[in-house]
CSV table of C-alpha atoms in Angstrom, one decimal:
chain,number,residue,atom,x,y,z
A,6,MET,CA,47.9,27.4,14.6
A,7,LYS,CA,48.1,31.1,14.5
A,8,LYS,CA,44.5,32.3,14.6
A,9,PHE,CA,43.2,35.0,12.3
A,10,GLU,CA,42.0,37.9,14.3
A,11,ASN,CA,38.5,39.2,13.5
A,12,VAL,CA,38.2,36.5,10.8
A,13,TYR,CA,34.7,37.5,9.7
A,14,GLN,CA,35.7,41.1,9.3
A,15,ASP,CA,38.8,40.2,7.4
A,16,ALA,CA,36.9,37.8,5.1
A,17,ALA,CA,34.2,40.4,4.3
A,18,LEU,CA,36.8,43.1,3.6
A,19,MET,CA,38.8,40.8,1.3
A,20,ARG,CA,35.6,40.0,-0.5
A,21,LYS,CA,34.8,43.6,-1.2
A,22,VAL,CA,38.3,44.3,-2.4
A,23,LEU,CA,38.3,41.3,-4.7
A,24,LEU,CA,35.0,42.4,-6.2
A,25,GLY,CA,36.1,46.0,-6.6
A,26,GLU,CA,33.5,47.2,-4.1
A,27,ALA,CA,35.9,48.6,-1.5
A,28,ASP,CA,36.5,52.3,-1.1
A,29,GLU,CA,39.9,53.9,-0.4
A,30,VAL,CA,39.6,53.6,3.3
A,31,GLU,CA,38.8,49.9,3.1
A,32,GLN,CA,41.6,49.4,0.7
A,33,LYS,CA,44.0,50.9,3.2
A,34,ASP,CA,42.5,48.8,6.1
A,35,LEU,CA,43.1,45.6,4.2
A,36,GLU,CA,46.7,46.6,3.3
A,37,LYS,CA,47.3,47.2,7.0
A,38,ARG,CA,45.8,43.9,8.0
A,39,LEU,CA,47.9,42.1,5.4
A,40,ALA,CA,51.0,43.7,6.7
A,41,GLU,CA,50.1,42.7,10.3
A,42,CYS,CA,49.3,39.1,9.4
A,43,PRO,CA,51.6,37.2,7.0
A,44,ASP,CA,49.2,34.2,7.1
A,45,LEU,CA,46.4,36.4,6.0
A,46,ARG,CA,48.5,37.8,3.2
A,47,ASN,CA,49.3,34.3,2.0
A,48,VAL,CA,45.6,33.5,1.8
A,49,TYR,CA,44.8,36.8,0.0
A,50,GLU,CA,47.5,36.0,-2.6
A,51,GLN,CA,46.0,32.6,-3.2
A,52,LEU,CA,42.6,34.2,-3.6
A,53,GLN,CA,43.9,36.7,-6.1
A,54,SER,CA,45.0,33.9,-8.4
A,55,GLY,CA,41.9,31.8,-7.7
A,56,GLU,CA,39.6,32.6,-10.5
A,57,THR,CA,37.0,30.1,-9.3
A,58,LEU,CA,36.5,31.9,-6.0
A,59,LYS,CA,36.3,35.3,-7.8
A,60,VAL,CA,33.6,34.0,-10.1
A,61,ALA,CA,31.7,32.5,-7.3
A,62,PHE,CA,31.7,35.7,-5.3
A,63,GLY,CA,30.5,37.6,-8.4
A,64,GLU,CA,27.6,35.3,-8.9
A,65,TYR,CA,26.4,35.9,-5.3
A,66,GLN,CA,26.3,39.7,-5.8
A,67,LYS,CA,22.8,39.4,-7.1
A,68,TYR,CA,21.5,38.2,-3.7
A,69,SER,CA,20.3,40.5,-1.0
A,70,SER,CA,23.0,40.7,1.6
A,71,LYS,CA,20.8,42.8,3.9
A,72,LYS,CA,18.0,40.2,3.9
A,73,ALA,CA,20.4,37.3,4.5
A,74,TYR,CA,22.1,39.2,7.3
A,75,GLN,CA,18.7,40.0,9.0
A,76,SER,CA,17.9,36.3,8.8
A,77,PHE,CA,21.3,35.5,10.3
A,78,LEU,CA,20.7,37.8,13.3
A,79,GLN,CA,17.2,36.4,13.7
A,80,SER,CA,18.5,32.9,13.9
A,81,ILE,CA,20.9,33.9,16.6
A,82,GLY,CA,18.1,35.6,18.5
A,83,GLN,CA,16.1,32.4,18.4
A,84,MET,CA,19.1,30.4,19.6
A,85,GLU,CA,19.7,32.7,22.6
A,86,SER,CA,16.1,32.7,23.6
A,87,LYS,CA,16.1,28.9,23.7
A,88,GLY,CA,19.2,28.7,25.9
A,89,ARG,CA,22.7,27.5,25.2
A,90,LYS,CA,21.9,23.8,25.1
A,91,SER,CA,19.4,24.1,22.2
A,92,ARG,CA,21.7,26.0,19.8
A,93,SER,CA,21.3,26.0,16.1
A,94,ARG,CA,23.7,27.3,13.5
A,95,ARG,CA,23.5,27.7,9.7
A,96,VAL,CA,26.9,27.3,8.1
A,97,GLY,CA,27.6,28.0,4.5
A,98,TRP,CA,30.4,25.7,3.3
A,99,TYR,CA,32.0,26.9,0.1
A,100,ALA,CA,28.9,28.7,-1.0
A,101,ALA,CA,26.7,31.4,0.5
A,102,ALA,CA,24.3,34.1,-0.5
A,103,ALA,CA,25.3,37.1,1.5
A,104,VAL,CA,28.2,39.1,3.0
A,105,VAL,CA,28.0,37.2,6.3
A,106,THR,CA,27.9,33.7,4.9
A,107,LEU,CA,30.4,34.6,2.2
A,108,ALA,CA,32.7,35.7,5.0
A,109,VAL,CA,32.1,32.4,6.7
A,110,ALA,CA,32.9,30.5,3.5
A,111,LEU,CA,36.0,32.5,3.0
A,112,SER,CA,37.1,31.9,6.6
A,113,PHE,CA,36.7,28.1,6.0
A,114,TYR,CA,39.1,28.5,3.1
A,115,MET,CA,41.5,30.3,5.4
A,116,SER,CA,41.2,27.6,8.0
A,117,ASN,CA,41.9,24.9,5.5
A,118,TYR,CA,44.8,26.7,4.0
A,119,ILE,CA,46.4,27.4,7.4
A,120,SER,CA,45.8,23.9,8.8
A,121,SER,CA,47.2,22.1,5.8
A,122,GLU,CA,50.1,24.4,4.9
A,123,LYS,CA,51.2,25.7,8.3
A,124,GLU,CA,50.5,22.9,10.7
A,125,GLY,CA,50.4,19.7,8.8
A,126,LYS,CA,47.2,18.9,10.7
A,127,THR,CA,46.0,15.3,10.5
A,128,LEU,CA,43.7,15.1,7.5
A,129,ILE,CA,41.0,12.5,7.2
A,130,GLN,CA,40.5,11.5,3.6
A,131,PRO,CA,37.2,10.5,1.9
A,132,GLY,CA,36.2,7.1,0.8
A,133,THR,CA,37.5,5.3,-2.3
A,134,GLN,CA,36.1,2.8,-4.9
A,135,GLN,CA,36.1,-0.5,-3.2
A,136,ALA,CA,33.8,-3.5,-2.8
A,137,GLN,CA,33.7,-7.2,-2.0
A,138,LEU,CA,31.8,-9.5,-4.4
A,139,THR,CA,30.5,-12.8,-3.3
A,140,LEU,CA,29.7,-15.1,-6.2
A,141,SER,CA,27.0,-17.8,-6.3
A,142,ASP,CA,29.5,-20.5,-5.6
A,143,GLY,CA,30.5,-18.7,-2.3
A,144,SER,CA,33.9,-17.4,-3.6
A,145,VAL,CA,34.7,-13.9,-2.5
A,146,ILE,CA,36.6,-11.3,-4.6
A,147,ASP,CA,37.9,-7.9,-3.5
A,148,VAL,CA,37.1,-6.4,-6.9
A,149,HIS,CA,39.2,-3.3,-6.4
A,150,ARG,CA,42.3,-5.4,-5.9
A,151,LYS,CA,41.8,-8.1,-8.4
A,152,GLU,CA,40.6,-8.1,-12.0
A,153,VAL,CA,37.3,-9.7,-12.5
A,154,SER,CA,36.3,-11.4,-15.7
A,155,VAL,CA,34.2,-14.5,-15.3
A,156,VAL,CA,31.1,-16.1,-16.8
A,157,VAL,CA,28.4,-17.0,-14.3
A,158,ASP,CA,25.2,-18.7,-15.4
A,159,GLY,CA,25.7,-17.5,-18.9
A,160,VAL,CA,26.5,-14.0,-17.9
A,161,GLN,CA,29.8,-12.2,-18.4
A,162,VAL,CA,30.9,-10.5,-15.2
A,163,LYS,CA,33.6,-7.8,-15.4
A,164,TYR,CA,35.0,-5.1,-13.1
A,165,LYS,CA,36.8,-2.0,-14.4
A,166,LYS,CA,37.5,1.4,-12.8
A,167,GLY,CA,34.9,1.3,-10.1
A,168,VAL,CA,32.1,-0.4,-12.1
A,169,LEU,CA,31.0,-4.0,-11.9
A,170,SER,CA,29.0,-5.1,-14.9
A,171,TYR,CA,26.9,-8.1,-15.9
A,172,GLN,CA,26.4,-8.7,-19.6
A,173,PRO,CA,24.2,-11.6,-20.8
A,174,THR,CA,25.9,-13.7,-23.5
A,175,VAL,CA,24.2,-14.6,-26.8
A,176,THR,CA,22.9,-17.8,-25.3
A,177,THR,CA,21.0,-16.1,-22.5
A,178,GLN,CA,19.8,-12.8,-24.1
A,179,HIS,CA,16.7,-14.3,-25.6
A,180,GLU,CA,15.5,-16.6,-22.8
A,181,GLU,CA,11.9,-15.9,-21.6
A,182,LYS,CA,11.4,-14.1,-18.4
A,183,ASN,CA,7.7,-14.6,-17.9
A,184,ILE,CA,7.8,-17.6,-15.6
A,185,GLU,CA,7.2,-17.2,-11.9
A,186,GLU,CA,10.1,-16.1,-9.7
A,187,GLN,CA,12.3,-18.9,-8.6
A,188,PRO,CA,15.5,-19.2,-6.7
A,189,GLY,CA,18.5,-18.7,-9.0
A,190,LYS,CA,22.1,-17.9,-8.8
A,191,SER,CA,22.7,-14.6,-7.1
A,192,ASN,CA,25.6,-12.4,-6.2
A,193,GLU,CA,26.2,-10.1,-3.3
A,194,LEU,CA,28.1,-6.9,-3.5
A,195,VAL,CA,29.2,-5.4,-0.1
A,196,ILE,CA,30.6,-1.9,0.1
A,197,PRO,CA,32.6,-1.3,3.3
A,198,ARG,CA,32.7,1.8,5.3
A,199,GLY,CA,34.9,4.3,3.5
A,200,GLY,CA,33.9,2.9,0.1
A,201,GLU,CA,31.6,3.2,-2.9
A,202,ASN,CA,31.0,1.3,-6.1
A,203,THR,CA,28.7,1.0,-9.1
A,204,VAL,CA,27.1,-2.1,-10.5
A,205,ILE,CA,25.4,-2.5,-13.9
A,206,LEU,CA,22.9,-5.4,-13.6
A,207,ALA,CA,22.1,-7.9,-16.3
A,208,ASP,CA,19.0,-6.0,-17.4
A,209,GLY,CA,21.0,-2.7,-17.8
A,210,THR,CA,19.9,-1.1,-14.5
A,211,THR,CA,22.7,1.0,-13.0
A,212,VAL,CA,23.1,1.0,-9.2
A,213,HIS,CA,25.4,3.4,-7.4
A,214,LEU,CA,26.1,2.1,-3.9
A,215,ASN,CA,27.2,4.2,-1.0
A,216,ALA,CA,29.5,3.3,1.9
A,217,GLY,CA,28.4,0.6,4.3
A,218,SER,CA,25.8,-0.9,1.9
A,219,LYS,CA,25.0,-4.4,0.5
A,220,LEU,CA,23.1,-5.3,-2.6
A,221,THR,CA,21.9,-8.9,-3.3
A,222,TYR,CA,20.8,-9.6,-6.9
A,223,PRO,CA,20.4,-12.4,-9.4
A,224,VAL,CA,23.1,-12.9,-12.0
A,225,ARG,CA,20.3,-12.8,-14.5
A,226,PHE,CA,16.7,-12.0,-13.9
A,227,ALA,CA,14.1,-14.7,-14.3
A,228,GLY,CA,10.4,-14.4,-13.6
A,229,LYS,CA,7.8,-11.7,-13.8
A,230,ARG,CA,9.6,-9.3,-11.5
A,231,ARG,CA,13.2,-8.2,-11.3
A,232,ILE,CA,14.0,-8.4,-7.6
A,233,VAL,CA,17.0,-7.1,-5.7
A,234,ARG,CA,17.6,-6.6,-2.0
A,235,LEU,CA,19.3,-3.6,-0.4
A,236,GLU,CA,20.8,-2.9,3.0
A,237,GLY,CA,22.2,0.7,3.1
A,238,GLU,CA,22.0,3.4,0.5
A,239,ALA,CA,21.9,3.3,-3.3
A,240,TYR,CA,20.9,5.4,-6.3
A,241,PHE,CA,19.0,3.3,-8.9
A,242,ASP,CA,18.7,4.2,-12.6
A,243,VAL,CA,16.3,1.4,-13.7
A,244,ALA,CA,16.2,0.1,-17.2
A,245,GLY,CA,12.6,0.3,-18.5
A,246,ASP,CA,10.7,-3.0,-19.0
A,247,GLU,CA,6.9,-2.6,-18.7
A,248,ASN,CA,6.4,-6.4,-18.5
A,249,HIS,CA,8.8,-7.0,-15.7
A,250,PRO,CA,8.6,-4.4,-12.8
A,251,PHE,CA,11.8,-3.8,-10.9
A,252,VAL,CA,11.6,-4.4,-7.1
A,253,VAL,CA,13.9,-3.2,-4.4
A,254,GLN,CA,13.3,-5.1,-1.1
A,255,THR,CA,14.4,-3.4,2.2
A,256,HIS,CA,13.9,-4.3,5.9
A,257,LEU,CA,10.9,-2.0,6.0
A,258,GLY,CA,9.1,-2.9,2.7
A,259,GLU,CA,9.6,-2.9,-1.0
A,260,ILE,CA,9.7,-0.4,-3.8
A,261,THR,CA,8.2,-1.3,-7.2
A,262,VAL,CA,9.1,0.6,-10.4
A,263,LEU,CA,9.1,0.1,-14.2
A,264,GLY,CA,11.8,2.5,-15.3
A,265,THR,CA,13.0,5.4,-13.3
A,266,GLU,CA,15.7,7.1,-11.1
A,267,PHE,CA,15.4,7.1,-7.3
A,268,ASN,CA,17.4,7.0,-4.2
A,269,VAL,CA,16.9,4.5,-1.3
A,270,ASN,CA,18.4,5.0,2.2
A,271,ALA,CA,17.6,1.9,4.2
A,272,TYR,CA,20.5,1.1,6.6
A,273,ALA,CA,19.8,-1.9,8.9
A,274,ASP,CA,21.0,0.0,12.0
A,275,THR,CA,18.4,2.8,11.5
A,276,PRO,CA,14.6,2.5,12.1
A,277,VAL,CA,13.6,4.4,9.0
A,278,CYS,CA,13.8,4.0,5.2
A,279,TYR,CA,13.9,7.1,2.9
A,280,THR,CA,12.9,6.6,-0.8
A,281,THR,CA,13.3,9.7,-2.9
A,282,LEU,CA,12.1,9.9,-6.5
A,283,VAL,CA,14.0,11.8,-9.1
A,284,HIS,CA,12.3,10.7,-12.4
A,285,GLY,CA,9.3,8.4,-13.2
A,286,LYS,CA,7.0,6.8,-10.7
A,287,VAL,CA,7.5,4.4,-7.8
A,288,LYS,CA,5.3,2.6,-5.3
A,289,PHE,CA,6.4,1.7,-1.8
A,290,SER,CA,4.6,-1.2,-0.1
A,291,THR,CA,5.2,-1.2,3.7
A,292,LEU,CA,5.3,-4.1,6.0
A,293,ASN,CA,1.8,-3.3,7.2
A,294,ALA,CA,0.4,-3.4,3.6
A,295,GLU,CA,0.2,0.4,3.2
A,296,THR,CA,1.0,1.7,-0.3
A,297,ILE,CA,2.7,5.0,-1.0
A,298,THR,CA,2.9,6.2,-4.6
A,299,LEU,CA,5.6,8.8,-5.3
A,300,SER,CA,5.9,11.5,-8.0
A,301,PRO,CA,9.2,13.2,-8.9
A,302,GLY,CA,10.4,15.4,-6.0
A,303,GLU,CA,8.6,13.4,-3.4
A,304,GLN,CA,9.9,11.2,-0.6
A,305,ALA,CA,8.5,8.3,1.3
A,306,VAL,CA,9.5,8.2,5.0
A,307,VAL,CA,8.8,4.7,6.3
A,308,PHE,CA,9.1,3.4,9.9
A,309,ALA,CA,8.0,-0.1,11.1
A,310,ASN,CA,4.6,1.2,12.2
A,311,SER,CA,4.1,4.4,10.3
A,312,SER,CA,4.8,6.2,7.1
A,313,THR,CA,4.4,9.5,5.4
A,314,LYS,CA,5.0,11.2,2.1
A,315,ARG,CA,6.6,14.7,1.6
A,316,LYS,CA,8.1,17.1,-0.9
A,317,VAL,CA,11.9,17.4,-0.6
A,318,ASP,CA,14.9,19.2,-2.0
A,319,LEU,CA,16.2,16.4,-4.2
A,320,GLU,CA,19.8,17.6,-4.0
A,321,GLU,CA,19.8,17.0,-0.2
A,322,TYR,CA,19.1,13.3,-0.7
A,323,VAL,CA,20.8,12.5,-4.0
A,324,GLY,CA,23.6,15.0,-4.2
A,325,TRP,CA,26.1,12.4,-2.9
A,326,VAL,CA,25.9,10.7,-6.3
A,327,ASP,CA,27.2,13.9,-7.9
A,328,GLY,CA,29.9,14.5,-5.3
A,329,MET,CA,28.2,16.9,-2.9
A,330,TYR,CA,26.7,16.4,0.6
A,331,ILE,CA,23.9,18.9,1.2
A,332,PHE,CA,22.3,19.4,4.6
A,333,ASN,CA,19.3,21.6,5.5
A,334,ASP,CA,18.7,22.0,9.2
A,335,ARG,CA,20.1,18.5,10.0
A,336,PRO,CA,21.1,17.5,13.5
A,337,LEU,CA,24.8,17.1,13.9
A,338,GLY,CA,24.3,13.5,15.0
A,339,ASP,CA,22.7,12.6,11.6
A,340,ILE,CA,25.4,14.5,9.7
A,341,MET,CA,28.2,12.7,11.5
A,342,LYS,CA,26.5,9.3,11.1
A,343,THR,CA,26.7,9.9,7.3
A,344,PHE,CA,30.3,10.9,7.6
A,345,GLU,CA,31.2,7.9,9.8
A,346,ARG,CA,30.3,5.6,7.0
A,347,TRP,CA,31.9,7.6,4.2
A,348,TYR,CA,35.2,8.6,6.0
A,349,ASP,CA,35.3,5.3,8.0
A,350,ILE,CA,35.6,7.1,11.3
A,351,GLN,CA,34.1,6.9,14.8
A,352,VAL,CA,32.6,10.0,16.3
A,353,TYR,CA,32.3,10.6,20.1
A,354,TYR,CA,30.5,13.4,21.8
A,355,GLU,CA,31.3,14.9,25.2
A,356,THR,CA,27.6,15.1,26.0
A,357,PRO,CA,24.6,13.6,24.1
A,358,ASN,CA,22.9,16.9,23.5
A,359,LEU,CA,25.6,18.0,21.1
A,360,ARG,CA,24.1,15.6,18.5
A,361,ASP,CA,21.0,17.8,18.4
A,362,ILE,CA,22.6,21.1,17.2
A,363,THR,CA,21.4,21.7,13.7
A,364,TYR,CA,23.4,22.8,10.7
A,365,SER,CA,22.8,23.7,7.1
A,366,GLY,CA,25.4,23.8,4.3
A,367,ASN,CA,27.3,21.9,1.6
A,368,LEU,CA,30.4,19.8,1.8
A,369,LYS,CA,32.4,18.3,-1.2
A,370,ARG,CA,32.1,14.5,-0.9
A,371,TYR,CA,35.6,13.9,-2.2
A,372,GLY,CA,37.3,16.5,0.1
A,373,THR,CA,38.7,15.9,3.6
A,374,ILE,CA,36.3,16.0,6.6
A,375,ASN,CA,38.5,18.7,8.2
A,376,SER,CA,36.8,21.6,6.4
A,377,PHE,CA,33.5,20.6,8.1
A,378,LEU,CA,35.2,20.2,11.4
A,379,ASP,CA,36.9,23.6,11.1
A,380,ALA,CA,33.5,25.0,10.3
A,381,LEU,CA,32.1,23.7,13.6
A,382,GLU,CA,34.9,25.5,15.4
A,383,LEU,CA,34.1,28.8,13.6
A,384,THR,CA,30.5,28.8,14.9
A,385,GLY,CA,31.9,29.2,18.3
A,386,ASP,CA,29.8,26.4,19.6
A,387,LEU,CA,32.0,23.3,19.3
A,388,THR,CA,35.5,22.1,19.0
A,389,TYR,CA,37.1,18.8,18.2
A,390,LYS,CA,40.1,16.5,18.5
A,391,ILE,CA,41.3,13.8,16.1
A,392,SER,CA,43.0,10.6,17.3
A,393,GLY,CA,43.6,8.2,14.5
A,394,ARG,CA,40.2,7.6,13.0
A,395,ASN,CA,38.4,8.7,16.1
A,396,ILE,CA,36.9,12.2,16.5
A,397,LEU,CA,35.9,13.7,19.8
A,398,ILE,CA,33.4,16.6,19.6
A,399,TYR,CA,33.0,18.7,22.7
A,400,ASP,CA,31.5,22.0,23.9
A,401,LYS,CA,33.8,25.0,23.2
A,402,VAL,CA,32.2,27.0,26.0
A,403,GLU,CA,32.9,24.3,28.5
A,404,GLU,CA,36.5,23.9,27.2
A,405,GLN,CA,37.0,27.6,27.9
A,406,GLU,CA,35.7,27.1,31.4
A,407,TRP,CA,38.1,24.2,32.0
A,408,LYS,CA,41.0,26.5,31.1
A,409,ARG,CA,40.0,29.1,33.7
């Protein structure tokens, strides 16, 4: 790939020209750069017709570029004082609040444009709607490949366009639910890596399931509590029923609600469960009998032997439902673990400490992972290689030393 020279300066200069902020000298500087670099001219022409980017840049004019730039320099200073192996970078993917981060965002656009148009670089696509349903009789259906329309225990089960639904028939709609819980017919919905799906339960509760997750639930609810079991991550929009609390069981405890919206991240291969409340009120009961009550905007962080409650940025934990991954000072290892499930990839690191470098930014859930990987390269810290569905991340500084 032909590298852009002085990519940050080029990006900042184009931003000023596009917003009408450039003086005559800067206009001529850009014209010279465009004449020198045909690839840069191609990107500039794309941006000129890209009204979305122009509007986005205009919105960010109200922010203080000077303040953001000072913060940026300060973060670099902190990094250098801690040494090369404890580096931290803040990367603004597709959105930023200052000249520096806008330049970074624009340079990502350049990187994506060049890699896809000029090189035909291997692109790793996002997950798709897919799921495997196991019925109470043990039969298994790949719901994304086969139409589902069956009646199970008096409930109509259908699948259409990424949504599996359970609708009680007339004969079951008026049955009493105030008896004690008892074993009944249950279904299991498994979402593979690289997949997602939604299920509407018999009580009207909607559950959005993320990649690598499994939900076990009754075909129809019976008893004083509506109980389901989750392994993985799901966003719940619970149908209100004051007489029958909704309960989500995980490997580290259970969440009890009446009617609310919340996100649960409880993968079996991790030692922690995150429960994040959006609306309503929930109660988390841990394995050691501790109870945590959450209000909107709060999160319960539960381990096997400890737990805590904290205020969080909701979008960071529920943004995936609306098609956006948001990270705030998250270790690269945690970010890539999320991406391993969603993109169905395996990530390898040259040295373990690379997992600890922290990043902040946004990534569109339904875009390729390549824009994020290119962002890693632009920080100057890391680089990567793709082989099939395997990604190797290694130290860019050490790569340069190898070439000497």
